[in-house]
Amino acid sequence: MGGLRELAASFVVPGPCGVAVRDRLKRLTPEDEGVLRAVGAHQGALASGDLKARCADGLEHGADTWAVRKRELTALSSSRIAGAITKATHDQWALARRCQAAHIQKLEAGIRALRHRLSLPLGEKGTKRAAGGYRSKSEWFRKSRRLAVLEDRHTAAVGDWQAGRVRVVRGGKRLLNTRHHLTEAGLTEDEWRQRWEAERWFIAADGESGKRFGNETIRVTPDGEVTIKLPVPLAHLANTRNGRYTLTARVGFAHRGAEWADRITANRAMAYRIHLDTDRGRWYLTASWQRPVVKTVPLAGACARGVIGVDTNADHFAAYRLDVHGNPIGGPRRFLYGLSGSAGHRDAQVRHALTRLLQWTQQAGAQAIAIEDLDFTAEKTREKHGGRKRFRQLISGIPTGKLKARLVSMAAEQGLAIVAVDPAYTSQWGAQHWQKPLATPRRKMSRHDAAGIAIGRRALGHPVRRRTAPPPHDQSDRAGHRTAQAEPGTRGREGTRPPTTDRPPGGPPPNGKRKREPSASKTVRDAPSTRQWVHDSLTHTG
């Protein structure tokens, strides 16, 4: 294949397995807020101590050490709260472990790139597959120093991985470093302290099926009443029996409220979390539950009514509709979004663009959206792209992980399937085979629009390229591009076109007569002679 890598098979992305909804706790009294702060601080301190103990265990962790930690926490809170804390601790440790493995892989990729470029002569040009040598001796020297730094970091990271050491900050490393840059962040020390304490609080409880309203620790009734089971040291703050505290606020989930009410009415497991947004000064309650695993729709069934091919870019989605045979229908569509501003603004922009994309997909009558399975993990290193800082910032700004997760969850609610395809060569081949043929004076085709067609055809199982061009002039057809498409299983779909007659090729003419008389040839040599030669005696000379 001329050095081309093997393409991965397309697949239907499985739907989400969990649901989370949130509502604000309005009209809380000062007493309510005081109780919530006391519970969060107490359980947060327990969670911090448990995380320290779990990190100290490292790879020696087991069921026995888990039971010991849970037994110690039960005496200071309750059995259910201790279970929720230890479970959250294990999840946090496992996440740090996965991030550590990803960091090691990134260091190894950078070391390989540096060693390769340092081994090349100065000024040697690179290829599309690998970078070339460095431009000057000074740059070569600086990169050799960086190679030594990365190797030291890699050695330390591998040592931590083998020993089972992870470094976790409850409250977040970014917020911790903000303490040293309060002026740049626009915060005072008191404001930062409030954020830091709120992020380290722990007011959460896992659900349990069969219990009243699906949760014994944080209980929410169908009419929105919220009660909390207080820890043993704070039992004196209870305002109802059995050591429970009832908040004055009422909740009512506007989104998925009926589904939530059905679950708690049937006493099915429901997890809750209460947290404080320090920027707005508001308390929120988040409810989450698991969905049963739904069998994924087969790829052929998802694409039975065509597909919408979507090319993901830094500022827009380029979409094109294709029928089941891979033919483009209509014109290209673009859904713009911006990735500037705060994280909330960026998330809202992406969500709005995805909403418009899903609405257009439903209006077009398609049941599947084809999107590239993008992963820029190995493409962001400066060792690979050198001084192309703007390009690295561009690919780093594309929210591939959040985009895929949000698109899958939103499409599942609309009954649409998401087909992930291999992103290799989609832009290159799309521009080569589709950009120019589909461009008209009234329709401008970009490289991204053509890539959307390539993505959709790959999801349907068709090759990206168009049909083969007909033979040259005066052999069997006129030269030009063929636009008609055929199914992959159709025999002779790459052959010549049949003659435009009402009889089969090689068969006798209808009624034994031709439709028209053969025309005279345009050449003198082959023209039939119609002149009669007559002997004239006057021209005869003796």
Coordinates of C-alpha atoms in Angstrom, one line a residue:
M1 CA 0.0 0.0 0.0
G2 CA 3.0 2.3 -0.4
G3 CA 3.7 2.7 3.3
L4 CA 0.1 3.4 4.3
R5 CA -0.9 2.1 7.7
E6 CA -3.7 -0.4 8.0
L7 CA -7.0 1.2 8.8
A8 CA -9.0 0.2 11.8
A9 CA -12.5 -1.1 11.4
S10 CA -15.4 1.3 12.1
F11 CA -17.6 0.5 15.1
V12 CA -20.7 1.8 16.8
V13 CA -19.9 3.6 20.0
P14 CA -21.7 2.2 23.0
G15 CA -24.1 4.5 24.8
P16 CA -23.7 6.0 28.2
C17 CA -24.2 3.8 31.3
G18 CA -24.8 6.6 33.8
V19 CA -27.0 9.7 34.3
A20 CA -26.5 12.8 36.4
V21 CA -28.9 15.7 37.1
R22 CA -28.5 18.7 39.3
D23 CA -30.7 21.2 41.0
R24 CA -30.1 24.2 43.3
L25 CA -30.9 24.1 47.0
K26 CA -32.8 27.4 47.3
R27 CA -33.8 29.4 50.4
L28 CA -31.4 27.7 52.8
T29 CA -31.4 29.2 56.2
P30 CA -28.1 30.2 58.0
E31 CA -28.6 27.2 60.2
D32 CA -28.9 24.9 57.2
E33 CA -25.7 26.3 55.7
G34 CA -23.9 25.9 59.0
V35 CA -24.8 22.2 59.3
L36 CA -23.8 21.6 55.7
R37 CA -20.4 23.2 56.3
A38 CA -19.8 21.2 59.5
V39 CA -20.7 17.9 57.8
G40 CA -18.6 18.7 54.8
A41 CA -15.5 19.7 56.9
H42 CA -15.8 16.7 59.1
Q43 CA -16.2 14.1 56.4
G44 CA -13.7 15.9 54.2
A45 CA -11.1 15.5 56.9
L46 CA -11.9 11.8 57.1
A47 CA -11.6 11.5 53.3
S48 CA -8.2 13.2 53.4
G49 CA -6.9 10.8 56.1
D50 CA -8.2 7.8 54.2
L51 CA -6.6 8.9 51.0
K52 CA -3.2 9.3 52.8
A53 CA -3.6 5.8 54.2
R54 CA -4.5 4.4 50.8
C55 CA -1.5 6.0 49.2
A56 CA 0.8 4.7 51.9
D57 CA -0.4 1.1 51.2
G58 CA 0.5 1.4 47.6
L59 CA 0.6 -2.0 45.9
E60 CA 0.2 -3.8 49.2
H61 CA -3.4 -2.8 49.3
G62 CA -5.9 -5.6 49.7
A63 CA -9.3 -6.6 51.2
D64 CA -7.9 -6.7 54.7
T65 CA -6.5 -3.2 54.6
W66 CA -9.7 -1.9 53.1
A67 CA -11.7 -3.5 55.9
V68 CA -9.4 -2.0 58.5
R69 CA -9.8 1.5 57.1
K70 CA -13.5 1.2 56.8
R71 CA -13.8 0.0 60.3
E72 CA -11.9 3.0 61.6
L73 CA -14.0 5.4 59.6
T74 CA -17.3 3.8 60.8
A75 CA -16.6 4.7 64.4
L76 CA -16.2 8.4 63.4
S77 CA -19.2 8.6 61.0
S78 CA -21.4 5.6 59.9
S79 CA -21.0 2.4 58.0
R80 CA -22.5 3.9 54.8
I81 CA -20.5 7.1 55.0
A82 CA -17.3 5.1 55.5
G83 CA -18.2 2.9 52.5
A84 CA -18.7 6.0 50.3
I85 CA -15.4 7.6 51.5
T86 CA -13.3 4.5 50.9
K87 CA -14.9 3.9 47.5
A88 CA -14.1 7.5 46.5
T89 CA -10.6 7.1 47.7
H90 CA -10.0 4.0 45.6
D91 CA -11.4 5.7 42.5
Q92 CA -9.1 8.7 43.1
W93 CA -6.1 6.5 43.6
A94 CA -6.9 4.5 40.4
L95 CA -7.3 7.7 38.4
A96 CA -3.9 8.9 39.6
R97 CA -2.4 5.6 38.6
R98 CA -3.8 5.8 35.1
C99 CA -2.5 9.4 34.8
Q100 CA 0.9 8.2 35.9
A101 CA 0.9 5.6 33.1
A102 CA -0.1 8.1 30.5
H103 CA 2.7 10.5 31.8
I104 CA 5.3 7.7 31.3
Q105 CA 4.1 7.0 27.8
K106 CA 4.3 10.7 26.9
L107 CA 7.9 10.8 28.3
E108 CA 8.9 7.7 26.3
A109 CA 7.4 9.3 23.1
G110 CA 9.4 12.5 23.6
I111 CA 12.6 10.6 24.3
R112 CA 12.3 8.5 21.1
A113 CA 11.7 11.7 19.1
L114 CA 14.7 13.5 20.6
R115 CA 17.0 10.5 20.1
H116 CA 15.9 10.2 16.5
R117 CA 16.4 13.8 15.6
L118 CA 19.8 14.0 17.5
S119 CA 21.1 11.1 15.5
L120 CA 20.5 12.9 12.2
P121 CA 22.9 15.3 10.5
L122 CA 22.3 19.0 11.0
G123 CA 19.8 20.5 8.6
E124 CA 18.6 17.2 7.2
K125 CA 15.0 17.5 6.0
G126 CA 12.3 15.4 7.5
T127 CA 9.4 13.5 6.0
K128 CA 5.7 13.3 6.6
R129 CA 6.4 10.3 8.9
A130 CA 9.3 11.6 10.9
A131 CA 11.0 14.9 11.7
G132 CA 14.4 15.8 10.3
G133 CA 17.6 17.0 12.0
Y134 CA 18.0 20.2 14.0
R135 CA 18.8 23.4 12.2
S136 CA 21.9 24.5 14.1
K137 CA 24.5 23.3 16.7
S138 CA 23.0 25.5 19.4
E139 CA 19.6 23.9 18.9
W140 CA 21.2 20.4 18.9
F141 CA 22.9 21.2 22.2
R142 CA 19.7 22.5 23.8
K143 CA 17.8 19.4 22.7
S144 CA 20.5 17.2 24.1
R145 CA 20.1 18.9 27.4
R146 CA 16.3 18.4 27.2
L147 CA 16.8 14.7 26.4
A148 CA 18.8 14.3 29.7
V149 CA 16.0 16.1 31.6
L150 CA 13.3 13.8 30.1
E151 CA 15.3 10.7 30.8
D152 CA 15.7 11.7 34.5
R153 CA 12.0 12.4 34.7
H154 CA 11.2 9.0 33.1
T155 CA 13.5 7.2 35.5
A156 CA 11.7 8.9 38.5
A157 CA 8.3 8.2 37.1
V158 CA 9.1 4.5 36.4
G159 CA 10.4 4.2 39.9
D160 CA 7.2 5.6 41.4
W161 CA 5.1 3.3 39.1
Q162 CA 7.0 0.2 40.2
A163 CA 6.8 1.2 43.9
G164 CA 3.1 2.1 43.6
R165 CA 3.6 5.7 44.7
V166 CA 1.1 8.3 43.4
R167 CA 0.8 12.0 44.2
V168 CA -2.7 13.2 44.7
V169 CA -3.9 16.6 45.9
R170 CA -7.4 16.8 47.4
G171 CA -8.8 20.0 46.1
G172 CA -6.8 20.0 42.9
K173 CA -3.2 20.8 42.1
R174 CA -4.2 23.9 40.0
L175 CA -6.1 25.5 42.9
L176 CA -3.1 24.7 45.2
N177 CA -0.7 26.5 42.9
T178 CA -3.1 29.4 42.6
R179 CA -2.2 30.2 46.3
H180 CA 1.2 31.5 45.1
H181 CA -0.3 33.6 42.3
L182 CA -3.3 35.3 44.0
T183 CA -2.7 38.7 42.2
E184 CA -2.8 37.1 38.7
A185 CA -5.9 35.1 39.7
G186 CA -7.7 38.2 41.1
L187 CA -8.3 36.5 44.5
T188 CA -7.7 37.5 48.0
E189 CA -6.3 35.1 50.6
D190 CA -9.7 34.7 52.2
E191 CA -11.4 34.0 48.9
W192 CA -8.8 31.4 48.0
R193 CA -9.2 29.8 51.4
Q194 CA -13.0 29.5 51.0
R195 CA -12.5 27.8 47.6
W196 CA -9.9 25.5 49.0
E197 CA -12.0 24.3 51.9
A198 CA -15.1 23.9 49.7
E199 CA -13.2 21.7 47.2
R200 CA -12.0 19.5 50.1
W201 CA -15.4 18.9 51.6
F202 CA -17.1 15.6 51.2
I203 CA -20.9 15.5 51.3
A204 CA -21.8 12.5 49.2
A205 CA -23.5 9.1 49.6
D206 CA -23.9 6.1 47.3
G207 CA -27.3 4.6 46.8
E208 CA -28.6 1.2 47.8
S209 CA -31.5 -0.6 46.2
G210 CA -34.2 -1.7 48.5
K211 CA -33.8 1.1 51.0
R212 CA -36.3 3.9 51.4
F213 CA -36.1 6.2 48.3
G214 CA -32.9 4.5 47.3
N215 CA -30.5 6.2 49.8
E216 CA -30.3 6.1 53.6
T217 CA -27.6 8.7 54.1
I218 CA -29.0 11.5 51.9
R219 CA -32.7 11.0 51.4
V220 CA -34.8 12.9 48.9
T221 CA -38.5 12.3 48.9
P222 CA -40.7 12.6 45.8
D223 CA -42.0 16.0 46.9
G224 CA -38.4 17.3 47.1
E225 CA -37.7 17.2 50.9
V226 CA -34.0 16.6 51.6
T227 CA -32.8 14.9 54.8
I228 CA -29.2 14.0 55.8
K229 CA -28.0 11.4 58.2
L230 CA -25.4 13.2 60.4
P231 CA -22.2 11.6 61.5
V232 CA -21.9 10.5 65.1
P233 CA -19.8 13.5 66.4
L234 CA -22.4 15.8 64.8
A235 CA -25.6 14.0 65.9
H236 CA -26.4 16.9 68.3
L237 CA -27.2 19.1 65.3
A238 CA -30.1 16.9 64.2
N239 CA -33.6 18.5 64.0
T240 CA -35.5 15.2 63.5
R241 CA -35.3 11.8 65.0
N242 CA -32.7 9.1 64.4
G243 CA -29.9 11.7 64.0
R244 CA -31.2 13.2 60.8
Y245 CA -31.3 16.8 59.7
T246 CA -34.0 18.1 57.3
L247 CA -33.2 21.1 55.1
T248 CA -35.7 23.8 54.5
A249 CA -34.9 23.8 50.7
R250 CA -36.9 21.7 48.3
V251 CA -35.6 20.3 45.1
G252 CA -37.4 19.4 41.9
F253 CA -35.3 18.2 38.9
A254 CA -36.6 19.9 35.8
H255 CA -34.4 17.6 33.6
R256 CA -35.2 13.9 33.9
G257 CA -37.4 14.6 36.8
A258 CA -39.9 11.9 35.9
E259 CA -37.2 9.3 35.5
W260 CA -35.7 10.3 38.9
A261 CA -39.1 10.1 40.5
D262 CA -39.8 6.6 39.1
R263 CA -36.6 5.3 40.5
I264 CA -36.9 6.6 44.0
T265 CA -40.6 5.6 44.2
A266 CA -39.5 2.0 43.4
N267 CA -36.7 2.3 46.0
R268 CA -33.9 1.8 43.5
A269 CA -30.4 3.0 44.1
M270 CA -29.8 6.7 43.8
A271 CA -26.5 8.5 44.6
Y272 CA -26.4 12.1 45.8
R273 CA -23.7 14.8 46.2
I274 CA -24.0 18.2 47.8
H275 CA -21.5 20.9 47.0
L276 CA -21.0 24.7 47.2
D277 CA -20.2 26.9 44.3
T278 CA -18.1 29.6 45.9
D279 CA -18.2 31.9 42.9
R280 CA -22.0 32.2 43.0
G281 CA -22.5 31.4 46.6
R282 CA -25.0 28.7 45.8
W283 CA -25.5 25.1 47.1
Y284 CA -26.4 22.4 44.6
L285 CA -27.6 18.8 44.9
T286 CA -26.6 16.3 42.2
A287 CA -28.4 13.0 41.7
S288 CA -26.9 10.2 39.7
W289 CA -27.8 6.6 38.8
Q290 CA -26.7 3.8 36.5
R291 CA -28.5 2.7 33.4
P292 CA -28.8 -0.9 32.3
V293 CA -26.3 -1.9 29.6
V294 CA -28.1 -1.7 26.3
K295 CA -26.9 -3.8 23.4
T296 CA -25.2 -1.8 20.7
V297 CA -27.0 -1.5 17.4
P298 CA -25.1 -3.4 14.6
L299 CA -23.2 -1.2 12.2
A300 CA -25.3 -2.2 9.2
G301 CA -28.5 -1.4 11.0
A302 CA -27.2 2.0 12.2
C303 CA -26.3 3.0 8.6
A304 CA -29.4 1.5 6.9
R305 CA -30.8 5.0 6.2
G306 CA -27.5 6.7 5.3
V307 CA -25.2 8.6 7.6
I308 CA -24.0 12.1 8.5
G309 CA -20.3 12.4 8.1
V310 CA -18.8 15.0 10.5
D311 CA -15.3 16.4 10.4
T312 CA -14.1 17.9 13.7
N313 CA -12.1 21.1 13.6
A314 CA -10.9 23.7 16.0
D315 CA -13.8 26.0 15.5
H316 CA -16.6 24.1 13.7
F317 CA -18.1 20.8 12.7
A318 CA -18.2 20.2 8.9
A319 CA -21.0 17.8 8.1
Y320 CA -22.3 16.2 4.9
R321 CA -25.2 13.9 4.4
L322 CA -24.7 10.6 2.5
D323 CA -27.1 8.0 1.4
V324 CA -26.6 4.2 1.9
H325 CA -24.6 3.9 -1.3
G326 CA -22.2 6.7 -0.3
N327 CA -23.6 9.4 -2.5
P328 CA -23.4 13.0 -1.1
I329 CA -26.9 14.5 -0.8
G330 CA -27.5 18.3 -0.8
G331 CA -24.7 20.6 0.3
P332 CA -22.3 20.9 3.1
R333 CA -23.3 22.1 6.6
R334 CA -21.2 23.9 9.2
F335 CA -21.9 24.2 12.9
L336 CA -19.7 26.9 14.4
Y337 CA -18.5 27.1 18.0
G338 CA -15.9 29.1 19.9
L339 CA -13.3 27.8 22.3
S340 CA -12.4 31.1 24.0
G341 CA -13.4 32.4 27.3
S342 CA -14.1 30.4 30.5
A343 CA -14.6 26.7 30.7
G344 CA -18.3 27.1 31.1
H345 CA -18.6 29.3 28.1
R346 CA -16.6 26.8 26.0
D347 CA -18.7 23.9 27.2
A348 CA -21.9 25.8 26.3
Q349 CA -20.6 26.6 22.8
V350 CA -19.8 22.9 22.1
R351 CA -23.2 21.8 23.5
H352 CA -25.1 24.3 21.4
A353 CA -23.2 23.2 18.2
L354 CA -23.9 19.5 19.0
T355 CA -27.6 20.3 19.6
R356 CA -27.9 21.9 16.1
L357 CA -26.1 19.0 14.6
L358 CA -28.4 16.5 16.1
Q359 CA -31.5 18.4 15.1
W360 CA -30.3 18.6 11.5
T361 CA -29.6 14.9 11.5
Q362 CA -33.1 14.1 12.6
Q363 CA -34.6 16.4 10.0
A364 CA -32.4 14.7 7.3
G365 CA -33.9 11.3 8.3
A366 CA -30.5 9.7 9.2
Q367 CA -30.0 7.4 12.1
A368 CA -26.3 7.6 12.5
I369 CA -23.5 10.2 12.8
A370 CA -20.0 9.2 11.7
I371 CA -17.1 10.9 13.5
E372 CA -13.4 10.4 13.6
D373 CA -12.0 8.5 16.6
L374 CA -9.5 11.3 17.3
D375 CA -6.7 11.0 19.9
F376 CA -4.0 13.6 19.8
T377 CA -2.1 12.1 22.8
A378 CA 1.0 11.4 20.6
E379 CA 0.6 14.6 18.5
K380 CA 1.0 17.3 21.1
T381 CA 4.7 17.0 22.0
R382 CA 7.0 19.8 21.0
E383 CA 9.7 17.1 20.3
K384 CA 7.7 16.0 17.3
H385 CA 6.6 19.3 15.9
G386 CA 9.5 21.5 17.0
G387 CA 8.8 25.2 16.6
R388 CA 5.3 24.7 15.3
K389 CA 3.8 26.2 18.5
R390 CA 0.7 27.5 16.9
F391 CA -0.1 24.0 15.5
R392 CA 0.4 22.4 18.9
Q393 CA -1.9 24.9 20.5
L394 CA -4.5 24.2 17.8
I395 CA -4.7 20.5 18.3
S396 CA -4.4 20.9 22.1
G397 CA -7.5 23.2 22.0
I398 CA -9.8 20.7 20.3
P399 CA -11.8 19.1 23.2
T400 CA -11.8 15.5 21.7
G401 CA -12.5 13.7 25.0
K402 CA -15.3 16.0 26.2
L403 CA -16.7 16.2 22.7
K404 CA -17.0 12.4 22.3
A405 CA -18.5 11.9 25.7
R406 CA -21.1 14.7 25.3
L407 CA -22.0 13.7 21.7
V408 CA -22.6 10.1 22.7
S409 CA -24.8 11.0 25.6
M410 CA -26.8 13.6 23.7
A411 CA -27.2 11.3 20.7
A412 CA -28.4 8.5 22.9
E413 CA -31.3 10.6 24.1
Q414 CA -32.4 11.3 20.5
G415 CA -32.2 7.7 19.5
L416 CA -29.2 8.2 17.2
A417 CA -26.1 6.0 16.8
I418 CA -22.5 7.3 16.8
V419 CA -20.1 5.5 14.4
A420 CA -16.4 6.0 15.1
V421 CA -14.1 5.6 12.1
D422 CA -10.3 5.6 11.7
P423 CA -9.2 9.2 11.1
A424 CA -6.2 8.3 8.8
Y425 CA -6.1 10.1 5.5
T426 CA -9.7 11.4 5.7
S427 CA -8.7 15.0 5.0
Q428 CA -6.1 14.2 2.3
W429 CA -8.2 11.7 0.4
G430 CA -11.4 13.7 0.8
A431 CA -9.8 16.7 -0.8
Q432 CA -8.2 14.6 -3.5
H433 CA -11.4 12.8 -4.6
W434 CA -14.4 15.0 -3.6
Q435 CA -13.5 18.7 -3.1
K436 CA -13.1 19.7 -6.8
P437 CA -15.9 17.6 -8.4
L438 CA -18.5 18.9 -5.9
A439 CA -17.5 22.5 -6.2
T440 CA -19.8 24.8 -8.2
P441 CA -20.0 28.5 -8.7
R442 CA -22.7 28.6 -6.1
R443 CA -21.3 26.0 -3.7
K444 CA -17.8 26.4 -2.3
M445 CA -16.3 23.1 -1.1
S446 CA -13.5 23.2 1.5
R447 CA -11.1 20.6 2.6
H448 CA -13.1 20.0 5.8
D449 CA -16.4 19.5 3.8
A450 CA -14.7 16.9 1.6
A451 CA -13.3 15.2 4.8
G452 CA -16.9 14.8 6.1
I453 CA -17.7 12.8 2.9
A454 CA -14.7 10.6 3.4
I455 CA -15.6 10.0 7.0
G456 CA -19.2 9.1 6.0
R457 CA -18.1 6.7 3.2
R458 CA -15.7 4.9 5.5
A459 CA -18.4 4.4 8.1
L460 CA -20.6 2.9 5.3
G461 CA -17.9 0.5 4.3
H462 CA -17.2 2.2 0.9
P463 CA -13.8 3.3 -0.3
V464 CA -13.1 7.0 -0.1
R465 CA -12.3 7.4 -3.8
R466 CA -14.9 8.0 -6.4
R467 CA -15.5 5.6 -9.3
T468 CA -12.8 5.0 -11.9
A469 CA -12.7 7.5 -14.8
P470 CA -14.0 6.2 -18.1
P471 CA -11.7 5.3 -21.0
P472 CA -10.2 8.1 -23.1
H473 CA -11.9 9.6 -26.1
D474 CA -13.4 7.5 -28.8
Q475 CA -13.0 4.1 -27.1
S476 CA -16.2 3.5 -25.3
D477 CA -17.1 6.7 -23.6
R478 CA -16.1 10.4 -23.2
A479 CA -13.5 11.3 -20.7
G480 CA -14.7 12.8 -17.4
H481 CA -15.7 11.9 -13.8
R482 CA -18.4 9.3 -13.1
T483 CA -20.7 10.5 -10.4
A484 CA -23.0 7.4 -10.3
Q485 CA -22.3 5.1 -7.4
A486 CA -23.1 1.4 -6.9
E487 CA -23.1 -1.0 -4.0
P488 CA -19.9 -2.7 -3.2
G489 CA -21.3 -6.1 -4.1
T490 CA -22.5 -5.1 -7.6
R491 CA -20.6 -6.9 -10.3
G492 CA -18.9 -4.8 -12.9
R493 CA -19.5 -1.6 -11.0
E494 CA -16.0 -0.4 -12.1
G495 CA -16.5 -1.5 -15.7
T496 CA -17.7 0.5 -18.7
R497 CA -21.2 1.8 -19.0
P498 CA -23.7 -0.2 -21.0
P499 CA -24.9 1.2 -24.4
T500 CA -27.8 3.6 -24.4
T501 CA -30.1 1.3 -26.5
D502 CA -33.2 -0.6 -25.7
R503 CA -31.6 -4.0 -26.6
P504 CA -29.1 -6.0 -24.8
P505 CA -25.4 -5.7 -25.9
G506 CA -24.8 -7.9 -28.9
G507 CA -28.5 -8.8 -29.4
P508 CA -30.5 -8.4 -32.6
P509 CA -32.2 -5.0 -33.4
P510 CA -35.9 -4.8 -32.5
N511 CA -38.2 -5.9 -35.4
G512 CA -35.2 -6.5 -37.5
K513 CA -34.8 -2.8 -38.2
R514 CA -32.4 -0.2 -37.1
K515 CA -33.6 2.9 -35.4
R516 CA -31.6 5.1 -37.7
E517 CA -29.5 4.7 -40.8
P518 CA -25.8 4.7 -40.4
S519 CA -24.3 8.1 -41.0
A520 CA -21.6 8.6 -43.6
S521 CA -18.1 8.7 -42.4
K522 CA -16.3 12.0 -42.1
T523 CA -13.2 10.6 -43.7
V524 CA -12.7 10.6 -47.5
R525 CA -11.0 7.2 -47.6
D526 CA -13.9 5.3 -46.0
A527 CA -16.7 7.2 -47.6
P528 CA -18.9 5.1 -50.0
S529 CA -18.6 6.2 -53.6
T530 CA -21.9 7.5 -55.1
R531 CA -20.4 8.8 -58.4
Q532 CA -21.1 6.8 -61.7
W533 CA -18.3 6.7 -64.3
V534 CA -19.6 7.1 -68.0
H535 CA -17.5 6.7 -71.1
D536 CA -17.5 9.9 -73.2
S537 CA -16.4 9.4 -76.8
L538 CA -15.7 13.1 -77.3
T539 CA -12.9 12.9 -74.7
H540 CA -11.4 9.9 -76.5
T541 CA -8.4 10.8 -78.6
G542 CA -6.9 8.7 -81.2

